[in-house]
Every structure is written in C-alpha cells, then in structure tokens.
CSV table of C-alpha atoms and ligand atoms in Angstrom, one decimal:
chain,number,residue,atom,x,y,z
C,1,GLU,CA,21.2,-1.0,12.8
C,2,LYS,CA,18.8,-3.7,13.9
C,3,GLY,CA,19.2,-3.1,17.6
C,4,THR,CA,17.3,-5.7,19.6
C,5,TYR,CA,15.3,-6.9,16.6
C,6,ALA,CA,16.0,-10.2,15.0
C,7,HIS,CA,15.2,-8.8,11.6
C,8,PHE,CA,15.0,-5.4,9.9
C,9,MET,CA,11.6,-6.3,8.6
C,10,LEU,CA,10.1,-6.5,12.1
C,11,LYS,CA,11.9,-3.3,13.1
C,12,GLU,CA,10.6,-1.5,10.0
C,13,ILE,CA,7.0,-2.7,10.7
C,14,ASP,CA,7.3,-1.3,14.2
C,15,GLU,CA,8.6,2.0,12.9
C,16,GLN,CA,5.4,2.7,11.0
C,17,PRO,CA,3.6,4.8,13.7
C,18,ILE,CA,6.8,6.8,14.1
C,19,VAL,CA,7.0,7.4,10.4
C,20,MET,CA,3.4,8.4,10.3
C,21,ARG,CA,3.9,11.1,12.9
C,22,LYS,CA,7.1,12.3,11.2
C,23,ILE,CA,5.2,12.7,7.9
C,24,ILE,CA,2.4,14.6,9.8
C,25,LYS,CA,5.1,16.9,11.2
C,26,GLU,CA,7.1,17.4,8.0
C,27,TYR,CA,4.0,18.3,5.9
C,28,GLN,CA,2.4,20.7,8.3
C,29,ASP,CA,3.2,24.3,9.1
C,30,GLU,CA,2.8,26.0,12.4
C,31,HIS,CA,-0.8,26.9,11.7
C,32,GLY,CA,-1.7,23.3,11.0
C,33,ASP,CA,-1.8,23.9,7.2
C,34,LEU,CA,-0.4,21.6,4.5
C,35,ILE,CA,3.1,22.3,3.2
C,36,ILE,CA,3.3,21.3,-0.4
C,37,ASN,CA,5.8,23.0,-2.7
C,38,GLU,CA,4.1,25.7,-4.8
C,39,SER,CA,5.3,24.3,-8.1
C,40,ILE,CA,3.9,20.8,-7.2
C,41,ARG,CA,0.6,22.4,-6.3
C,42,ALA,CA,0.5,24.2,-9.6
C,43,ALA,CA,1.3,21.1,-11.5
C,44,MET,CA,-1.5,19.2,-9.7
C,45,LYS,CA,-3.8,22.1,-10.4
C,46,SER,CA,-3.1,22.4,-14.1
C,47,CYS,CA,-3.0,18.8,-15.2
C,48,ASP,CA,-6.0,17.1,-16.7
C,49,ARG,CA,-5.0,13.5,-15.8
C,50,ILE,CA,-2.4,11.8,-13.6
C,51,TYR,CA,-0.5,8.8,-14.6
C,52,ILE,CA,1.0,6.9,-11.6
C,53,ILE,CA,3.9,4.7,-12.6
C,54,ALA,CA,5.4,2.2,-10.1
C,55,ALA,CA,6.3,-1.5,-9.5
C,56,GLY,CA,5.5,-4.1,-6.8
C,57,THR,CA,4.5,-2.6,-3.4
C,58,SER,CA,4.8,0.9,-4.7
C,59,TYR,CA,2.3,0.0,-7.4
C,60,HIS,CA,-0.1,-1.2,-4.7
C,61,ALA,CA,0.3,2.1,-2.9
C,62,GLY,CA,-0.4,3.8,-6.2
C,63,LEU,CA,-3.8,2.0,-6.4
C,64,VAL,CA,-4.8,3.4,-3.1
C,65,GLY,CA,-3.4,6.8,-4.1
C,66,LYS,CA,-5.6,6.9,-7.2
C,67,ASN,CA,-8.6,6.5,-5.0
C,68,LEU,CA,-7.5,9.3,-2.7
C,69,ILE,CA,-6.7,11.7,-5.5
C,70,GLU,CA,-9.9,11.0,-7.4
C,71,LYS,CA,-12.1,11.1,-4.3
C,72,LEU,CA,-10.6,14.2,-2.8
C,73,ALA,CA,-9.2,16.3,-5.7
C,74,HIS,CA,-11.4,15.0,-8.5
C,75,ILE,CA,-8.6,14.6,-10.9
C,76,PRO,CA,-8.8,11.4,-13.1
C,77,VAL,CA,-5.9,9.0,-12.3
C,78,GLU,CA,-4.5,5.9,-14.0
C,79,VAL,CA,-2.1,3.6,-12.3
C,80,HIS,CA,0.4,1.6,-14.4
C,81,VAL,CA,3.0,-1.1,-13.7
C,82,SER,CA,6.1,0.6,-15.0
C,83,SER,CA,7.5,-2.4,-17.0
C,84,GLU,CA,4.2,-2.6,-19.0
C,85,PHE,CA,3.8,1.1,-19.5
C,86,SER,CA,7.2,1.4,-21.2
C,87,TYR,CA,6.3,-0.5,-24.3
C,88,ASN,CA,2.5,-0.3,-24.2
C,89,MET,CA,1.6,3.3,-23.6
C,90,PRO,CA,-2.1,4.2,-23.3
C,91,LEU,CA,-3.4,7.2,-25.1
C,92,LEU,CA,-2.3,10.1,-23.1
C,93,SER,CA,-4.5,13.1,-22.2
C,94,GLU,CA,-3.6,16.7,-23.3
C,95,ASN,CA,-2.0,17.8,-20.1
C,96,PRO,CA,-0.8,14.7,-18.2
C,97,LEU,CA,1.2,14.8,-15.0
C,98,PHE,CA,3.3,11.7,-14.2
C,99,ILE,CA,3.8,10.6,-10.6
C,100,PHE,CA,6.6,8.0,-10.1
C,101,ILE,CA,6.3,6.1,-6.8
C,102,SER,CA,9.5,4.4,-5.7
C,103,GLN,CA,11.0,3.7,-2.3
C,104,SER,CA,14.5,3.4,-3.7
C,105,GLY,CA,14.2,5.8,-6.6
C,106,GLU,CA,16.3,3.4,-8.5
C,107,THR,CA,13.9,1.0,-10.1
C,108,ALA,CA,15.0,0.6,-13.7
C,109,ASP,CA,11.6,-0.2,-15.2
C,110,SER,CA,10.2,3.1,-13.7
C,111,ARG,CA,13.3,5.0,-14.9
C,112,THR,CA,12.8,3.8,-18.5
C,113,VAL,CA,9.3,5.4,-18.4
C,114,LEU,CA,10.6,8.6,-16.8
C,115,VAL,CA,13.2,9.0,-19.6
C,116,LYS,CA,10.5,8.4,-22.3
C,117,ILE,CA,8.0,10.8,-20.9
C,118,LYS,CA,10.6,13.5,-20.3
C,119,GLU,CA,11.6,13.2,-24.0
C,120,MET,CA,8.0,13.7,-24.8
C,121,GLY,CA,8.1,16.9,-22.7
C,122,TYR,CA,5.7,15.9,-19.9
C,123,PRO,CA,6.2,17.0,-16.2
C,124,ALA,CA,7.1,14.4,-13.6
C,125,LEU,CA,6.9,14.2,-9.8
C,126,THR,CA,8.7,11.4,-7.9
C,127,ILE,CA,7.6,10.2,-4.5
C,128,THR,CA,10.5,8.5,-2.9
C,129,ASN,CA,12.3,7.6,0.3
C,130,VAL,CA,15.7,8.6,-1.3
C,131,PRO,CA,15.7,12.3,-2.4
C,132,GLY,CA,19.1,12.1,-4.2
C,133,SER,CA,18.1,9.0,-6.1
C,134,THR,CA,18.0,8.7,-9.9
C,135,LEU,CA,14.2,9.0,-10.2
C,136,SER,CA,14.3,12.0,-7.9
C,137,ARG,CA,17.1,13.8,-9.8
C,138,GLU,CA,15.6,13.2,-13.2
C,139,ALA,CA,12.0,14.3,-12.3
C,140,ASP,CA,10.9,17.9,-12.1
C,141,TYR,CA,9.6,17.6,-8.5
C,142,THR,CA,10.2,15.3,-5.5
C,143,LEU,CA,8.1,14.5,-2.5
C,144,HIS,CA,10.0,12.8,0.3
C,145,LEU,CA,8.6,9.8,2.3
C,146,HIS,CA,10.6,10.5,5.4
C,147,ALA,CA,10.5,6.8,6.3
C,148,GLY,CA,14.2,6.4,7.1
C,149,PRO,CA,16.3,3.7,5.5
C,150,GLU,CA,14.3,0.6,4.6
C,151,ILE,CA,16.7,-2.4,4.6
C,152,ALA,CA,14.5,-5.5,4.4
C,153,VAL,CA,13.7,-6.5,0.9
C,154,ALA,CA,10.0,-6.7,1.8
C,155,SER,CA,8.7,-3.2,1.8
C,156,THR,CA,6.6,-2.2,4.8
C,157,LYS,CA,7.1,1.3,6.2
C,158,ALA,CA,7.6,2.7,2.7
C,159,TYR,CA,4.2,1.4,1.6
C,160,THR,CA,2.3,3.2,4.5
C,161,ALA,CA,4.5,6.3,4.0
C,162,GLN,CA,3.7,6.4,0.3
C,163,ILE,CA,0.0,6.2,1.0
C,164,ALA,CA,0.2,9.0,3.7
C,165,VAL,CA,2.2,11.3,1.3
C,166,LEU,CA,-0.3,10.6,-1.5
C,167,ALA,CA,-3.1,11.4,0.9
C,168,ILE,CA,-1.4,14.7,1.8
C,169,LEU,CA,-0.9,15.5,-1.9
C,170,ALA,CA,-4.5,14.6,-2.7
C,171,ALA,CA,-5.8,16.8,0.2
C,172,ASP,CA,-3.6,19.7,-0.9
C,173,SER,CA,-4.7,19.5,-4.5
C,174,ALA,CA,-8.4,19.3,-3.4
C,175,GLN,CA,-7.9,22.6,-1.6
C,176,ALA,CA,-6.0,24.1,-4.5
C,177,ARG,CA,-8.9,23.1,-6.8
C,178,GLY,CA,-11.5,24.6,-4.5
C,179,TYR,CA,-12.9,21.4,-2.9
C,180,ASP,CA,-13.5,21.4,0.8
C,181,LEU,CA,-12.2,18.5,2.9
C,182,GLU,CA,-14.9,17.1,5.1
C,183,PHE,CA,-12.3,16.0,7.7
C,184,ASP,CA,-9.1,17.2,9.3
C,185,LEU,CA,-6.4,15.2,7.4
C,186,PHE,CA,-3.7,15.5,10.1
C,187,GLN,CA,-6.1,14.5,12.8
C,188,GLU,CA,-7.2,11.4,10.8
C,189,LEU,CA,-3.5,10.5,10.1
C,190,GLY,CA,-2.9,10.9,13.9
C,191,ILE,CA,-5.7,8.4,14.6
C,192,VAL,CA,-4.0,6.1,12.1
C,193,ALA,CA,-0.7,6.4,13.9
C,194,ASN,CA,-2.4,5.5,17.2
C,195,ALA,CA,-4.1,2.5,15.6
C,196,MET,CA,-0.7,1.4,14.2
C,197,ASP,CA,0.7,1.5,17.8
C,198,VAL,CA,-2.1,-0.8,18.9
C,199,LEU,CA,-1.6,-3.2,16.0
C,200,THR,CA,2.2,-3.5,16.3
C,201,ALA,CA,1.7,-4.4,19.9
C,202,GLN,CA,-0.5,-7.4,18.9
C,203,LYS,CA,2.3,-9.5,17.5
C,204,GLU,CA,1.6,-12.5,19.8
C,205,GLU,CA,-2.1,-12.8,18.6
C,206,LEU,CA,-1.0,-12.4,15.0
C,207,GLU,CA,1.8,-15.0,15.4
C,208,GLN,CA,-0.8,-17.4,16.8
C,209,LEU,CA,-3.1,-16.8,13.9
C,210,THR,CA,-0.2,-17.5,11.6
C,211,ARG,CA,0.2,-20.8,13.3
C,212,ASP,CA,-3.5,-21.6,13.1
C,213,TYR,CA,-4.0,-20.7,9.5
C,214,LEU,CA,-0.7,-20.8,7.5
C,215,GLU,CA,1.7,-23.1,9.2
C,216,THR,CA,1.8,-25.9,6.6
C,217,THR,CA,-0.2,-24.6,3.7
C,218,ARG,CA,1.2,-24.5,0.2
C,219,ASN,CA,-1.2,-21.7,-0.9
C,220,ALA,CA,-3.3,-18.8,0.5
C,221,PHE,CA,-5.8,-16.4,-0.9
C,222,PHE,CA,-6.5,-12.8,0.2
C,223,ILE,CA,-9.8,-11.2,-0.7
C,224,GLY,CA,-11.3,-7.8,-0.2
C,225,ARG,CA,-13.4,-5.2,-2.0
C,226,SER,CA,-12.7,-1.6,-2.8
C,227,MET,CA,-9.7,-0.4,-0.7
C,228,ASP,CA,-9.5,-3.8,0.8
C,229,TYR,CA,-8.9,-5.3,-2.6
C,230,TYR,CA,-5.7,-3.2,-3.0
C,231,VAL,CA,-4.6,-4.3,0.5
C,232,SER,CA,-5.3,-7.9,-0.5
C,233,LEU,CA,-2.8,-7.6,-3.4
C,234,GLU,CA,-0.2,-6.2,-1.0
C,235,GLY,CA,-0.8,-8.8,1.7
C,236,ALA,CA,-0.4,-11.6,-0.9
C,237,LEU,CA,2.8,-10.0,-2.3
C,238,LYS,CA,4.3,-9.7,1.2
C,239,LEU,CA,3.4,-13.3,2.1
C,240,LYS,CA,4.7,-14.9,-1.2
C,241,GLU,CA,8.0,-13.0,-1.4
C,242,ILE,CA,9.2,-13.9,2.1
C,243,SER,CA,7.5,-17.2,3.0
C,244,TYR,CA,7.3,-18.7,-0.5
C,245,ILE,CA,3.7,-19.7,0.1
C,246,GLN,CA,1.9,-19.3,-3.2
C,247,ALA,CA,-0.4,-16.4,-2.4
C,248,GLU,CA,-2.8,-14.4,-4.5
C,249,GLY,CA,-5.0,-11.3,-3.8
C,250,PHE,CA,-8.4,-11.0,-5.4
C,251,ALA,CA,-11.4,-8.7,-5.6
C,252,GLY,CA,-14.1,-10.5,-3.6
C,253,GLY,CA,-16.5,-10.3,-6.6
C,254,GLU,CA,-14.0,-11.9,-8.9
C,255,LEU,CA,-13.8,-15.2,-6.9
C,256,LYS,CA,-16.8,-16.7,-8.6
C,257,HIS,CA,-15.3,-16.0,-12.0
C,258,GLY,CA,-12.6,-18.5,-11.6
C,259,THR,CA,-10.5,-18.6,-8.4
C,260,ILE,CA,-13.2,-20.3,-6.3
C,261,ALA,CA,-12.3,-23.5,-8.2
C,262,LEU,CA,-9.1,-23.6,-6.2
C,263,ILE,CA,-10.8,-23.6,-2.9
C,264,GLU,CA,-10.7,-27.0,-1.2
C,265,LYS,CA,-10.9,-28.2,2.4
C,266,GLY,CA,-8.4,-26.3,4.5
C,267,THR,CA,-7.4,-23.7,2.0
C,268,PRO,CA,-6.6,-20.5,3.9
C,269,VAL,CA,-8.5,-17.4,2.8
C,270,ILE,CA,-7.7,-14.1,4.5
C,271,GLY,CA,-10.8,-11.9,4.1
C,272,LEU,CA,-10.6,-8.2,4.8
C,273,ALA,CA,-13.7,-6.3,6.0
C,274,THR,CA,-12.9,-2.7,6.7
C,275,GLN,CA,-15.2,-1.0,4.2
C,276,ALA,CA,-18.8,-0.2,5.4
C,277,ASN,CA,-20.3,0.0,1.9
C,278,VAL,CA,-19.1,-3.4,0.9
C,279,ASN,CA,-19.2,-5.2,4.2
C,280,TYR,CA,-22.3,-7.2,3.3
C,281,SER,CA,-20.9,-8.3,0.0
C,282,ILE,CA,-17.5,-9.3,1.2
C,283,ARG,CA,-19.2,-11.3,4.0
C,284,GLY,CA,-21.1,-13.1,1.3
C,285,ASN,CA,-17.9,-14.0,-0.5
C,286,ILE,CA,-16.4,-15.3,2.7
C,287,GLN,CA,-19.4,-17.5,3.2
C,288,GLU,CA,-19.0,-18.9,-0.3
C,289,VAL,CA,-15.5,-20.0,0.3
C,290,VAL,CA,-16.3,-21.3,3.8
C,291,ALA,CA,-19.1,-23.4,2.3
C,292,ARG,CA,-16.4,-25.0,0.1
C,293,GLY,CA,-14.2,-25.9,3.0
C,294,ALA,CA,-11.9,-22.8,3.2
C,295,ASN,CA,-10.3,-21.9,6.5
C,296,ALA,CA,-11.3,-18.2,6.6
C,297,LEU,CA,-9.3,-15.8,8.7
C,298,ILE,CA,-11.4,-12.6,8.8
C,299,ILE,CA,-9.8,-9.3,9.6
C,300,SER,CA,-12.4,-6.6,10.1
C,301,MET,CA,-12.6,-3.1,11.5
C,302,LYS,CA,-14.2,-2.0,14.7
C,303,GLY,CA,-17.8,-1.1,14.1
C,304,LEU,CA,-18.1,-3.6,11.3
C,305,GLU,CA,-17.0,-6.7,13.2
C,306,GLN,CA,-19.0,-10.0,13.5
C,307,ASP,CA,-18.7,-12.9,15.9
C,308,ASP,CA,-16.4,-15.1,13.8
C,309,ASP,CA,-13.8,-12.4,13.0
C,310,ALA,CA,-10.4,-13.5,14.1
C,311,PHE,CA,-8.9,-10.1,14.3
C,312,VAL,CA,-10.4,-6.6,14.7
C,313,ILE,CA,-8.5,-3.4,13.7
C,314,PRO,CA,-9.2,-0.1,15.6
C,315,ALA,CA,-11.5,2.2,13.5
C,316,VAL,CA,-9.9,4.8,11.3
C,317,HIS,CA,-11.4,7.1,8.6
C,318,GLU,CA,-12.7,4.9,5.7
C,319,LEU,CA,-10.3,6.5,3.2
C,320,PHE,CA,-7.3,5.5,5.3
C,321,THR,CA,-8.1,1.9,6.2
C,322,SER,CA,-5.3,0.5,4.0
C,323,LEU,CA,-2.8,2.2,6.2
C,324,VAL,CA,-3.8,0.0,9.1
C,325,ALA,CA,-5.3,-3.1,7.4
C,326,VAL,CA,-1.9,-3.8,5.9
C,327,ILE,CA,-0.1,-4.1,9.3
C,328,PRO,CA,-1.6,-7.4,10.5
C,329,LEU,CA,-0.8,-8.8,7.0
C,330,GLN,CA,2.8,-7.7,7.2
C,331,ILE,CA,3.1,-9.2,10.6
C,332,ILE,CA,1.5,-12.5,9.5
C,333,ALA,CA,3.8,-12.6,6.5
C,334,TYR,CA,6.8,-12.1,8.8
C,335,TYR,CA,5.8,-15.0,11.1
C,336,ALA,CA,4.9,-17.3,8.2
C,337,ALA,CA,8.4,-16.8,6.8
C,338,LEU,CA,10.1,-17.0,10.2
C,339,HIS,CA,8.3,-20.3,11.1
C,340,ARG,CA,9.4,-21.8,7.8
C,341,GLY,CA,13.0,-20.9,8.5
C,342,ALA,CA,13.2,-18.6,5.5
C,343,ASP,CA,15.7,-15.7,5.3
C,344,VAL,CA,13.1,-13.0,6.2
C,345,ASP,CA,15.2,-9.9,5.3
C,346,LYS,CA,16.8,-11.4,2.1
C,347,PRO,CA,14.4,-13.7,0.3
C,348,ARG,CA,15.8,-15.8,-2.4
C,349,ASN,CA,16.0,-14.5,-6.0
C,350,LEU,CA,15.2,-10.9,-4.9
C,351,ALA,CA,17.1,-7.6,-4.6
C,352,LYS,CA,16.1,-4.6,-2.6
C,353,SER,CA,16.1,-2.4,-5.6
C,354,VAL,CA,15.7,-3.8,-9.1
C,355,THR,CA,18.1,-1.9,-11.2
C,356,VAL,CA,17.8,-4.1,-14.3
C,357,GLU,CA,14.8,-4.2,-16.7
L,1,LIG,O1,12.1,0.9,-4.8
L,1,LIG,P1,10.8,0.7,-5.4
L,1,LIG,O2,9.7,1.1,-4.6
L,1,LIG,O3,10.7,1.3,-6.8
L,1,LIG,O4,10.7,-0.9,-5.6
L,1,LIG,C1,9.6,-1.5,-6.3
L,1,LIG,C2,9.5,-2.9,-6.0
L,1,LIG,O5,10.6,-3.6,-6.5
L,1,LIG,C3,9.3,-3.3,-4.5
L,1,LIG,O6,8.2,-2.6,-4.0
L,1,LIG,C4,9.2,-4.8,-4.3
L,1,LIG,O7,7.9,-5.2,-4.9
L,1,LIG,C5,9.3,-5.1,-2.8
L,1,LIG,N1,10.2,-6.2,-2.7
L,1,LIG,C6,7.9,-5.6,-2.3
L,1,LIG,O8,8.0,-5.9,-0.9
C-alpha cells in the first residue's frame, strides 16, 4: 500500500535506507561475519570467470557489480544485456559461473539465456527480489534482495539492493579466495544507509533543481567517469522512462567523440563527480559543455566539491558511491515526471516485468 505517498515510486525511493539496513542484518551473523550459502561460496571460488546477465536497471547494477567483484575478489567478470547474449554469445571460459540479476525474476530475455546455459551444463546464481520466481527456481542458487515488493515500473530500491547484495557477494568471495578486505563492509554499508537518510530528506532542494534545470527541456545528458558513468546510465534511464525527456548517459571522456555536437545553449547536462581519481577529468568535461552553452547541474561528493556544485552528497566509501549518487537522480526523475503530469508509477508503453522476448 502507498500509505500517505502520492506514488509508489516515491515510497520506494524512501525505503532505500531501510532496505540497506535489512540487507546488512540478513547477510550478517551474530559475530558480524558474512552469511553466504556454502555452495554459492564454492561456486564463486571455483569459477574462472563470471558472466552477469540482466536487462535495464538490473544491467546497470551488474556494471557496478562487475567492478566490485573484480576489485575485491579478483575474478574476471563480463556483463551482458540478456537479449543480446541469447543469440550472440561470447566465447566462454572453461569454468564460467552465470549470475542473473532480476528484480522480478521473470524477465523473458534473461530466462532464455538461463535455459540455454543450463542446457550447456553451466552453474547459475540468480539475484532477485522474488525468491519463488522463474529465474530463481530454474537457477542452481538464489540470493535474495530483501527489498520488499517493488510496485512502480521505475526500479529504485531494487537497484540499490542489487548493488549491496553484489558487494556482499564480492566481499565474501574475496575472503574465500584469500584476499583481505581493507574496510569493514557492513560498517561502510551502514554509512551508506545514513547517507541515504540524508538524501531522501532533501526532496525540496532536488525538486527545485528539477524546476531550474529540466522543467521545459526536450533532452538531457548525464555524464560521469568510472562508477559515475554507470550511475549516469541509470539516471538517464530513470528520467527517460517516466518523464519522456530524451535522456542519455555517457562516459565523460566519450563526449568529445560525438555527443558534444548535441550541446547547445541551455542543454541540461547532469555531471556526477563522486570519484576522487577522475575528479579532475570530469570537471574538465563539464567545463567543455559549459563553454558550449550547457546548463550544468553538478552533483558531487563531500570532500570533492567545488563552488559551483548544485548538490553535494555525504561522503561514502569510493566503491559504494553508486548506492548514494543514484538517489538524487531518482528523485529528480520523479519530480520531472510529476511536473509534466506523467503517470509516474505506470509510464506509457512499459510493464513492470517484461515477460515477452
Ligand atoms: O525484473 P528485472 O530486474 O529483470 O527487470 C529488468 C528491466 O525490465 C527493468 O529494470 C526496467 O529497465 C525498469 N523499468 C527500469 O526502471
């Protein structure tokens, strides 16, 4: 039920800190150690490469997950859009492990891949919000998102839950493979949950920024580098699917290879700056678009902020910035859709779970 909320989407955005704490609780034992099923741990330990298969927002979570698994557990990971993978399979490694990421567990494109790789005899793990779903039943293993029902077509709390569960899986596999974590995972995720509380309480500021930057525009660009690039893709998807503003996410460095031709006076560009190692270069990209007339809305992280930044996110561990950077983008997308009179929870032409190929 929506309770006092006008839309499920806003309710689900607000639930994200609660879901984060629920995940911390569910995946931790009384000694503060990770709880990951032994057979999943063994599968993560014995594989030589991971193939993440997903669609839409779940694919975007997979991109972040690849980084977490590679950086923490040192296992090579490929991320594939399920609809493409099903007819254009890459060369597979000798001992692959497939990870299906799906909020609903019912996405037909992903199921087609699951059926194929099971026929080929490969192991599969599904990360889903619906444990009894098709993708969960047909895979060998399941990890539960514990996000509670997600009703709005635009996925919000499932995205952050997917990244958190992938972080836990990555950290567990790191330990199983003998790599020491240089931080306390649950403590860092707790800091993320607190930052989410701060961000979900800043709706008025974000609604005003939406008015200032997106009210009448036909298009909008999102740019970021490294982890912020993946969040840019997700921010653009969120905005386009509910507000119908044509929105694209780009890697900051790719701008000059084509997209910058589209920048004209007043074009909104949402620039993300949460990554210390690329802060200098993304700032350069933002200057390039501003020089061509863009209206740049800069969202940065505490510690990296500069005078012109419109919005500053509380600092979190650099591996987990996507969990918090996405929240202002979700809220901005919500208000952009609301101000345009769009049906926020049920955007045109879309279904909550896409059960046809
Ligand atoms: O249920 P799934 O996670 O498999 O769904 C995948 C996509 O259909 C879904 O994420 C879609 O992109 C959302 N509408 C995005 O907000």
